């Protein structure tokens, strides 16, 4: 799409796909990007003249190097780590070219060991505008590791499509249960992918 329809088209599609038009972003808002890939989320928001505090988590070494190049002004908040429900060394199954690498084994024979942490261990105890979760089927575990942080988050955009494991299961029910119990409500569903936007009802 970057080649055929232009980078601008791709960046606008990211905003629409994650339902981010529903969010009134302000400069200096905090955005946390789980499964950041090359940091296109931040590029898409910067295209709208937003100067945000951007935290990004991307454990794939090759992809992380591109993330750094694209977001050098946020270098202190870019983490070559996976988000999980525990702090541990774990296997990471690679599909770098397809952007589908995952902590859940989906049948890839290309596997590396990575460091995973919980989002709670970062201790971002201030208002967070958006937490984008794109974990290729590992979304429930990511959210389980963020339970203390959830109370600071206003919006969560989560891709819970059929990407979990060799059976390509979705994580809609598990994710919805976790977020509903944490006080979030589903406010928008993407027209492009299996992505839901949740809002913290206490905000």
CSV table of N, CA and C in Angstrom, one decimal, residues 19-164:
chain,number,residue,atom,x,y,z
A,19,UNK,N,-9.7,3.3,14.9
A,19,UNK,CA,-10.8,4.1,15.4
A,19,UNK,C,-10.3,5.3,16.1
A,20,UNK,N,-9.2,5.9,15.7
A,20,UNK,CA,-8.6,7.0,16.5
A,20,UNK,C,-9.2,8.3,16.2
A,21,UNK,N,-10.0,8.4,15.1
A,21,UNK,CA,-10.7,9.6,14.9
A,21,UNK,C,-11.7,10.0,16.0
A,22,UNK,N,-12.0,9.0,16.8
A,22,UNK,CA,-12.9,9.2,17.9
A,22,UNK,C,-12.3,9.8,19.1
A,23,UNK,N,-11.0,10.0,19.1
A,23,UNK,CA,-10.2,10.5,20.2
A,23,UNK,C,-9.7,11.9,20.0
A,24,UNK,N,-9.9,12.8,21.0
A,24,UNK,CA,-9.5,14.2,20.9
A,24,UNK,C,-8.1,14.3,21.5
A,25,UNK,N,-7.1,14.0,20.7
A,25,UNK,CA,-5.7,14.1,21.1
A,25,UNK,C,-5.3,15.6,21.3
A,26,UNK,N,-4.4,15.8,22.3
A,26,UNK,CA,-3.8,17.0,22.5
A,26,UNK,C,-2.3,16.8,22.5
A,27,UNK,N,-1.5,17.9,22.2
A,27,UNK,CA,-0.1,17.8,22.4
A,27,UNK,C,0.3,17.4,23.8
A,28,UNK,N,1.4,16.5,23.9
A,28,UNK,CA,1.9,16.0,25.1
A,28,UNK,C,1.1,14.9,25.7
A,29,UNK,N,0.0,14.5,25.1
A,29,UNK,CA,-0.7,13.3,25.5
A,29,UNK,C,0.2,12.1,25.4
A,30,UNK,N,0.0,11.1,26.4
A,30,UNK,CA,0.8,9.9,26.4
A,30,UNK,C,0.1,8.8,25.5
A,31,UNK,N,0.9,8.2,24.6
A,31,UNK,CA,0.4,7.1,23.8
A,31,UNK,C,1.4,5.9,24.0
A,32,UNK,N,0.8,4.7,24.3
A,32,UNK,CA,1.6,3.5,24.5
A,32,UNK,C,1.3,2.6,23.3
A,33,UNK,N,2.3,2.1,22.6
A,33,UNK,CA,2.1,1.3,21.4
A,33,UNK,C,2.7,-0.1,21.7
A,34,UNK,N,1.8,-1.1,21.9
A,34,UNK,CA,2.3,-2.4,22.0
A,34,UNK,C,2.2,-3.1,20.7
A,35,UNK,N,3.4,-3.7,20.3
A,35,UNK,CA,3.5,-4.2,18.9
A,35,UNK,C,3.6,-3.1,17.9
A,36,UNK,N,4.6,-2.2,18.2
A,36,UNK,CA,4.7,-1.0,17.5
A,36,UNK,C,5.2,-1.1,16.1
A,37,UNK,N,5.8,-2.3,15.7
A,37,UNK,CA,6.3,-2.5,14.4
A,37,UNK,C,7.3,-1.4,14.1
A,38,UNK,N,7.2,-0.7,13.0
A,38,UNK,CA,8.2,0.4,12.7
A,38,UNK,C,7.7,1.7,13.2
A,39,UNK,N,6.7,1.8,14.0
A,39,UNK,CA,6.3,3.1,14.6
A,39,UNK,C,5.4,3.9,13.8
A,40,UNK,N,4.6,3.2,12.9
A,40,UNK,CA,3.7,4.0,12.0
A,40,UNK,C,2.6,4.7,12.7
A,41,UNK,N,2.2,4.2,13.9
A,41,UNK,CA,1.2,4.8,14.7
A,41,UNK,C,1.6,6.3,15.0
A,42,UNK,N,2.8,6.4,15.5
A,42,UNK,CA,3.3,7.7,15.9
A,42,UNK,C,3.4,8.6,14.6
A,43,UNK,N,3.9,8.0,13.5
A,43,UNK,CA,4.0,8.8,12.3
A,43,UNK,C,2.6,9.3,11.8
A,44,UNK,N,1.6,8.5,12.0
A,44,UNK,CA,0.3,8.8,11.6
A,44,UNK,C,-0.3,10.0,12.4
A,45,UNK,N,0.0,9.9,13.7
A,45,UNK,CA,-0.4,11.0,14.6
A,45,UNK,C,0.4,12.3,14.4
A,46,UNK,N,1.6,12.2,14.1
A,46,UNK,CA,2.5,13.4,13.8
A,46,UNK,C,2.0,14.0,12.5
A,47,UNK,N,1.5,13.2,11.6
A,47,UNK,CA,1.0,13.8,10.3
A,47,UNK,C,-0.2,14.7,10.6
A,48,UNK,N,-0.8,14.5,11.8
A,48,UNK,CA,-2.0,15.4,12.2
A,48,UNK,C,-1.5,16.5,13.1
A,49,UNK,N,-0.2,16.8,13.0
A,49,UNK,CA,0.4,17.9,13.8
A,49,UNK,C,0.3,17.7,15.3
A,50,UNK,N,0.4,16.5,15.7
A,50,UNK,CA,0.4,16.2,17.1
A,50,UNK,C,1.8,15.8,17.6
A,51,UNK,N,2.2,16.4,18.7
A,51,UNK,CA,3.4,16.2,19.3
A,51,UNK,C,3.2,15.4,20.6
A,52,UNK,N,3.3,14.1,20.6
A,52,UNK,CA,2.9,13.2,21.7
A,52,UNK,C,4.1,12.6,22.4
A,53,UNK,N,3.8,12.2,23.6
A,53,UNK,CA,4.8,11.4,24.3
A,53,UNK,C,4.5,9.9,24.0
A,54,UNK,N,5.4,9.3,23.2
A,54,UNK,CA,5.2,8.0,22.6
A,54,UNK,C,6.1,7.0,23.2
A,55,UNK,N,5.4,6.0,23.8
A,55,UNK,CA,6.1,4.8,24.3
A,55,UNK,C,5.8,3.7,23.4
A,56,UNK,N,6.9,3.0,22.9
A,56,UNK,CA,6.7,1.9,22.0
A,56,UNK,C,7.4,0.6,22.4
A,57,UNK,N,6.8,-0.5,22.2
A,57,UNK,CA,7.3,-1.8,22.6
A,57,UNK,C,7.3,-2.7,21.3
A,58,UNK,N,8.5,-3.1,20.9
A,58,UNK,CA,8.7,-4.0,19.7
A,58,UNK,C,9.9,-4.9,20.0
A,59,UNK,N,9.7,-6.2,20.2
A,59,UNK,CA,10.8,-7.1,20.5
A,59,UNK,C,11.6,-7.6,19.3
A,60,UNK,N,11.0,-7.5,18.1
A,60,UNK,CA,11.7,-8.0,16.9
A,60,UNK,C,12.9,-7.1,16.6
A,61,UNK,N,14.1,-7.7,16.7
A,61,UNK,CA,15.4,-6.9,16.5
A,61,UNK,C,15.4,-6.0,15.2
A,62,UNK,N,15.1,-6.7,14.1
A,62,UNK,CA,15.2,-6.0,12.8
A,62,UNK,C,14.2,-4.9,12.7
A,63,UNK,N,13.0,-5.2,13.2
A,63,UNK,CA,11.9,-4.2,13.1
A,63,UNK,C,12.2,-3.1,14.1
A,64,UNK,N,12.8,-3.4,15.3
A,64,UNK,CA,13.1,-2.3,16.3
A,64,UNK,C,14.0,-1.3,15.7
A,65,UNK,N,15.0,-1.7,14.9
A,65,UNK,CA,15.9,-0.8,14.3
A,65,UNK,C,15.2,0.2,13.4
A,66,UNK,N,14.2,-0.2,12.7
A,66,UNK,CA,13.4,0.7,11.9
A,66,UNK,C,12.6,1.6,12.8
A,67,UNK,N,12.0,1.0,13.8
A,67,UNK,CA,11.3,1.8,14.8
A,67,UNK,C,12.1,3.0,15.3
A,68,UNK,N,13.4,2.8,15.7
A,68,UNK,CA,14.2,3.8,16.2
A,68,UNK,C,14.5,4.9,15.1
A,69,UNK,N,14.7,4.5,13.9
A,69,UNK,CA,14.9,5.4,12.8
A,69,UNK,C,13.7,6.3,12.6
A,70,UNK,N,12.5,5.8,12.7
A,70,UNK,CA,11.3,6.5,12.4
A,70,UNK,C,10.9,7.4,13.6
A,71,UNK,N,11.4,7.1,14.8
A,71,UNK,CA,10.9,7.8,16.0
A,71,UNK,C,12.1,8.2,16.9
A,72,UNK,N,13.1,8.8,16.3
A,72,UNK,CA,14.4,9.1,17.0
A,72,UNK,C,14.1,10.1,18.1
A,73,UNK,N,13.1,11.0,17.9
A,73,UNK,CA,12.9,12.0,19.0
A,73,UNK,C,12.3,11.4,20.2
A,74,UNK,N,11.8,10.2,20.2
A,74,UNK,CA,11.3,9.5,21.4
A,74,UNK,C,12.2,8.3,21.8
A,75,UNK,N,13.4,8.4,21.5
A,75,UNK,CA,14.3,7.3,21.7
A,75,UNK,C,14.4,6.8,23.1
A,76,UNK,N,14.2,7.6,24.1
A,76,UNK,CA,14.2,7.2,25.5
A,76,UNK,C,13.0,6.3,25.9
A,77,UNK,N,11.9,6.3,25.1
A,77,UNK,CA,10.7,5.6,25.4
A,77,UNK,C,10.5,4.4,24.4
A,78,UNK,N,11.5,4.0,23.7
A,78,UNK,CA,11.4,2.9,22.7
A,78,UNK,C,12.0,1.7,23.4
A,79,UNK,N,11.3,0.6,23.5
A,79,UNK,CA,11.7,-0.6,24.2
A,79,UNK,C,11.8,-1.8,23.3
A,80,UNK,N,12.9,-2.4,23.2
A,80,UNK,CA,13.0,-3.7,22.5
A,80,UNK,C,12.7,-4.8,23.4
A,81,UNK,N,11.4,-4.8,23.8
A,81,UNK,CA,10.8,-5.8,24.8
A,81,UNK,C,9.5,-6.2,24.3
A,82,UNK,N,9.0,-7.4,24.8
A,82,UNK,CA,7.7,-7.8,24.6
A,82,UNK,C,6.9,-7.4,25.8
A,83,UNK,N,5.6,-7.2,25.7
A,83,UNK,CA,4.7,-7.0,26.8
A,83,UNK,C,4.0,-8.3,27.1
A,84,UNK,N,3.9,-8.6,28.4
A,84,UNK,CA,3.3,-9.9,28.8
A,84,UNK,C,2.7,-9.7,30.2
A,85,UNK,N,2.3,-10.9,30.7
A,85,UNK,CA,1.7,-10.9,32.1
A,85,UNK,C,2.7,-11.3,33.1
A,86,UNK,N,4.0,-11.3,32.7
A,86,UNK,CA,5.1,-11.6,33.6
A,86,UNK,C,6.4,-11.0,33.1
A,87,UNK,N,7.4,-10.8,34.0
A,87,UNK,CA,8.7,-10.4,33.6
A,87,UNK,C,9.6,-11.7,33.4
A,88,UNK,N,9.9,-12.0,32.2
A,88,UNK,CA,10.6,-13.3,32.0
A,88,UNK,C,11.2,-13.3,30.6
A,89,UNK,N,12.2,-14.2,30.4
A,89,UNK,CA,12.7,-14.6,29.1
A,89,UNK,C,11.7,-15.6,28.5
A,90,UNK,N,11.2,-15.3,27.3
A,90,UNK,CA,10.3,-16.2,26.6
A,90,UNK,C,10.6,-16.3,25.1
A,91,UNK,N,10.0,-17.3,24.5
A,91,UNK,CA,10.2,-17.5,23.1
A,91,UNK,C,9.4,-16.6,22.3
A,92,UNK,N,9.9,-16.1,21.2
A,92,UNK,CA,9.2,-15.2,20.3
A,92,UNK,C,9.3,-15.8,18.9
A,93,UNK,N,8.2,-16.1,18.2
A,93,UNK,CA,8.1,-16.7,17.0
A,93,UNK,C,8.0,-15.7,15.9
A,94,UNK,N,8.9,-15.8,14.9
A,94,UNK,CA,9.2,-14.7,14.0
A,94,UNK,C,8.4,-14.8,12.6
A,95,UNK,N,7.9,-13.7,12.2
A,95,UNK,CA,7.4,-13.4,10.8
A,95,UNK,C,7.7,-12.0,10.6
A,96,UNK,N,8.9,-11.6,10.5
A,96,UNK,CA,9.3,-10.2,10.4
A,96,UNK,C,8.8,-9.5,9.2
A,97,UNK,N,8.9,-10.2,8.0
A,97,UNK,CA,8.4,-9.6,6.8
A,97,UNK,C,6.9,-9.4,6.8
A,98,UNK,N,6.2,-10.3,7.4
A,98,UNK,CA,4.7,-10.2,7.4
A,98,UNK,C,4.2,-9.4,8.5
A,99,UNK,N,5.1,-9.0,9.4
A,99,UNK,CA,4.6,-8.2,10.6
A,99,UNK,C,3.7,-9.0,11.5
A,100,UNK,N,3.9,-10.3,11.6
A,100,UNK,CA,3.0,-11.2,12.4
A,100,UNK,C,3.8,-12.0,13.5
A,101,UNK,N,4.9,-11.5,13.8
A,101,UNK,CA,5.7,-12.2,14.9
A,101,UNK,C,4.9,-12.2,16.2
A,102,UNK,N,5.0,-13.2,17.0
A,102,UNK,CA,4.1,-13.4,18.2
A,102,UNK,C,4.8,-14.2,19.2
A,103,UNK,N,4.4,-14.0,20.5
A,103,UNK,CA,4.8,-14.8,21.6
A,103,UNK,C,4.1,-16.1,21.6
A,104,UNK,N,2.9,-16.1,20.9
A,104,UNK,CA,2.2,-17.4,20.7
A,104,UNK,C,2.7,-18.1,19.5
A,105,UNK,N,3.0,-19.4,19.6
A,105,UNK,CA,3.5,-20.1,18.5
A,105,UNK,C,2.4,-20.3,17.4
A,106,UNK,N,2.6,-19.8,16.2
A,106,UNK,CA,1.6,-19.9,15.2
A,106,UNK,C,2.1,-20.9,14.1
A,107,UNK,N,3.2,-21.6,14.4
A,107,UNK,CA,3.7,-22.6,13.5
A,107,UNK,C,5.0,-22.2,12.9
A,108,UNK,N,5.6,-21.0,13.2
A,108,UNK,CA,6.9,-20.6,12.7
A,108,UNK,C,8.0,-21.4,13.3
A,109,UNK,N,9.0,-21.8,12.5
A,109,UNK,CA,10.1,-22.5,13.0
A,109,UNK,C,11.3,-21.6,13.3
A,110,UNK,N,11.1,-20.3,13.0
A,110,UNK,CA,12.1,-19.2,13.3
A,110,UNK,C,11.7,-18.6,14.6
A,111,UNK,N,12.5,-19.0,15.6
A,111,UNK,CA,12.2,-18.6,17.0
A,111,UNK,C,13.4,-18.0,17.7
A,112,UNK,N,13.2,-17.0,18.5
A,112,UNK,CA,14.3,-16.4,19.3
A,112,UNK,C,13.8,-16.2,20.7
A,113,UNK,N,14.7,-16.0,21.6
A,113,UNK,CA,14.4,-15.7,23.0
A,113,UNK,C,14.4,-14.2,23.2
A,114,UNK,N,13.3,-13.7,23.8
A,114,UNK,CA,13.3,-12.2,24.1
A,114,UNK,C,13.0,-12.0,25.6
A,115,UNK,N,13.2,-10.8,26.0
A,115,UNK,CA,12.8,-10.3,27.3
A,115,UNK,C,11.4,-9.8,27.2
A,116,UNK,N,10.5,-10.3,28.1
A,116,UNK,CA,9.2,-9.8,28.2
A,116,UNK,C,9.0,-9.1,29.6
A,117,UNK,N,8.2,-8.1,29.6
A,117,UNK,CA,7.9,-7.4,30.9
A,117,UNK,C,6.4,-7.1,30.9
A,118,UNK,N,5.9,-6.8,32.1
A,118,UNK,CA,4.5,-6.3,32.2
A,118,UNK,C,4.6,-4.8,32.0
A,119,UNK,N,3.5,-4.2,31.5
A,119,UNK,CA,3.4,-2.8,31.4
A,119,UNK,C,3.4,-2.2,32.8
A,120,UNK,N,2.8,-2.8,33.8
A,120,UNK,CA,2.8,-2.3,35.1
A,120,UNK,C,4.2,-2.1,35.7
A,121,UNK,N,5.2,-2.9,35.2
A,121,UNK,CA,6.5,-2.7,35.7
A,121,UNK,C,7.2,-1.4,35.3
A,122,UNK,N,6.7,-0.8,34.2
A,122,UNK,CA,7.2,0.5,33.8
A,122,UNK,C,6.8,1.6,34.7
A,123,UNK,N,5.6,1.4,35.4
A,123,UNK,CA,5.1,2.4,36.4
A,123,UNK,C,4.9,3.8,35.8
A,124,UNK,N,4.0,3.8,34.7
A,124,UNK,CA,3.6,5.1,34.2
A,124,UNK,C,2.4,5.5,34.9
A,125,UNK,N,2.6,6.1,36.0
A,125,UNK,CA,1.4,6.5,36.9
A,125,UNK,C,1.0,7.9,36.7
A,126,UNK,N,0.6,8.2,35.4
A,126,UNK,CA,0.0,9.4,35.0
A,126,UNK,C,-1.0,9.2,33.9
A,127,UNK,N,-1.8,10.2,33.6
A,127,UNK,CA,-2.9,10.0,32.6
A,127,UNK,C,-2.3,9.6,31.3
A,128,UNK,N,-2.9,8.5,30.7
A,128,UNK,CA,-2.5,7.9,29.4
A,128,UNK,C,-3.6,8.1,28.5
A,129,UNK,N,-3.4,8.7,27.4
A,129,UNK,CA,-4.6,8.9,26.4
A,129,UNK,C,-4.9,7.7,25.7
A,130,UNK,N,-3.9,6.9,25.2
A,130,UNK,CA,-4.2,5.7,24.4
A,130,UNK,C,-3.2,4.6,24.7
A,131,UNK,N,-3.7,3.4,24.8
A,131,UNK,CA,-2.9,2.2,24.8
A,131,UNK,C,-3.4,1.4,23.6
A,132,UNK,N,-2.5,1.3,22.6
A,132,UNK,CA,-2.8,0.5,21.4
A,132,UNK,C,-2.2,-0.9,21.6
A,133,UNK,N,-3.0,-1.9,21.4
A,133,UNK,CA,-2.6,-3.3,21.7
A,133,UNK,C,-2.7,-4.1,20.4
A,134,UNK,N,-1.5,-4.5,19.8
A,134,UNK,CA,-1.4,-5.3,18.6
A,134,UNK,C,-0.4,-6.4,18.9
A,135,UNK,N,-0.9,-7.5,19.4
A,135,UNK,CA,0.0,-8.5,19.9
A,135,UNK,C,-0.1,-9.9,19.2
A,136,UNK,N,-0.8,-9.9,18.1
A,136,UNK,CA,-0.9,-11.1,17.3
A,136,UNK,C,-1.4,-12.3,18.1
A,137,UNK,N,-2.5,-12.1,18.8
A,137,UNK,CA,-3.1,-13.2,19.5
A,137,UNK,C,-2.7,-13.2,21.0
A,138,UNK,N,-1.8,-12.4,21.4
A,138,UNK,CA,-1.3,-12.4,22.8
A,138,UNK,C,-2.0,-11.3,23.6
A,139,UNK,N,-3.0,-10.7,23.1
A,139,UNK,CA,-3.6,-9.5,23.8
A,139,UNK,C,-4.1,-9.7,25.2
A,140,UNK,N,-4.7,-10.9,25.5
A,140,UNK,CA,-5.1,-11.1,26.9
A,140,UNK,C,-4.0,-11.0,27.9
A,141,UNK,N,-2.9,-11.6,27.6
A,141,UNK,CA,-1.7,-11.6,28.5
A,141,UNK,C,-1.1,-10.2,28.6
A,142,UNK,N,-1.1,-9.5,27.5
A,142,UNK,CA,-0.6,-8.1,27.6
A,142,UNK,C,-1.5,-7.3,28.6
A,143,UNK,N,-2.8,-7.4,28.5
A,143,UNK,CA,-3.7,-6.7,29.3
A,143,UNK,C,-3.6,-7.2,30.8
A,144,UNK,N,-3.4,-8.5,31.0
A,144,UNK,CA,-3.3,-9.0,32.3
A,144,UNK,C,-2.1,-8.4,33.0
A,145,UNK,N,-1.0,-8.1,32.2
A,145,UNK,CA,0.2,-7.4,32.8
A,145,UNK,C,0.1,-5.9,32.9
A,146,UNK,N,-1.1,-5.4,32.6
A,146,UNK,CA,-1.3,-3.9,32.7
A,146,UNK,C,-2.4,-3.5,33.7
A,147,UNK,N,-2.8,-4.5,34.5
A,147,UNK,CA,-4.0,-4.2,35.4
A,147,UNK,C,-3.9,-3.0,36.3
A,148,UNK,N,-2.7,-2.8,36.8
A,148,UNK,CA,-2.6,-1.6,37.7
A,148,UNK,C,-2.5,-0.3,36.9
A,149,UNK,N,-2.1,-0.4,35.6
A,149,UNK,CA,-1.9,0.8,34.7
A,149,UNK,C,-3.3,1.1,34.1
A,150,UNK,N,-4.2,0.2,34.0
A,150,UNK,CA,-5.4,0.4,33.2
A,150,UNK,C,-6.2,1.6,33.8
A,151,UNK,N,-6.1,1.9,35.1
A,151,UNK,CA,-6.9,2.9,35.7
A,151,UNK,C,-6.4,4.3,35.2
A,152,UNK,N,-5.2,4.4,34.7
A,152,UNK,CA,-4.7,5.7,34.2
A,152,UNK,C,-5.0,5.9,32.7
A,153,UNK,N,-5.5,4.9,32.0
A,153,UNK,CA,-5.7,4.9,30.6
A,153,UNK,C,-7.1,5.3,30.2
A,154,UNK,N,-7.2,6.3,29.3
A,154,UNK,CA,-8.5,6.8,28.8
A,154,UNK,C,-9.1,5.9,27.7
A,155,UNK,N,-8.3,5.6,26.7
A,155,UNK,CA,-8.7,4.7,25.6
A,155,UNK,C,-7.8,3.6,25.4
A,156,UNK,N,-8.4,2.4,24.9
A,156,UNK,CA,-7.6,1.3,24.5
A,156,UNK,C,-8.1,0.8,23.1
A,157,UNK,N,-7.3,0.8,22.2
A,157,UNK,CA,-7.6,0.3,20.8
A,157,UNK,C,-6.9,-1.1,20.7
A,158,UNK,N,-7.7,-2.1,20.5
A,158,UNK,CA,-7.1,-3.5,20.6
A,158,UNK,C,-7.5,-4.3,19.3
A,159,UNK,N,-6.5,-4.9,18.7
A,159,UNK,CA,-6.7,-5.8,17.6
A,159,UNK,C,-6.9,-7.2,18.2
A,160,UNK,N,-8.1,-7.7,18.2
A,160,UNK,CA,-8.3,-9.0,18.7
A,160,UNK,C,-8.8,-10.0,17.7
A,161,UNK,N,-8.3,-9.8,16.5
A,161,UNK,CA,-8.7,-10.7,15.4
A,161,UNK,C,-8.1,-12.1,15.4
A,162,UNK,N,-8.4,-12.9,14.4
A,162,UNK,CA,-8.1,-14.3,14.4
A,162,UNK,C,-6.6,-14.6,14.2
A,163,UNK,N,-5.7,-14.4,15.2
A,163,UNK,CA,-4.3,-14.5,15.0
A,163,UNK,C,-3.6,-15.3,16.2
A,164,UNK,N,-4.4,-15.9,17.0
A,164,UNK,CA,-3.8,-16.6,18.1
A,164,UNK,C,-3.5,-18.1,17.8
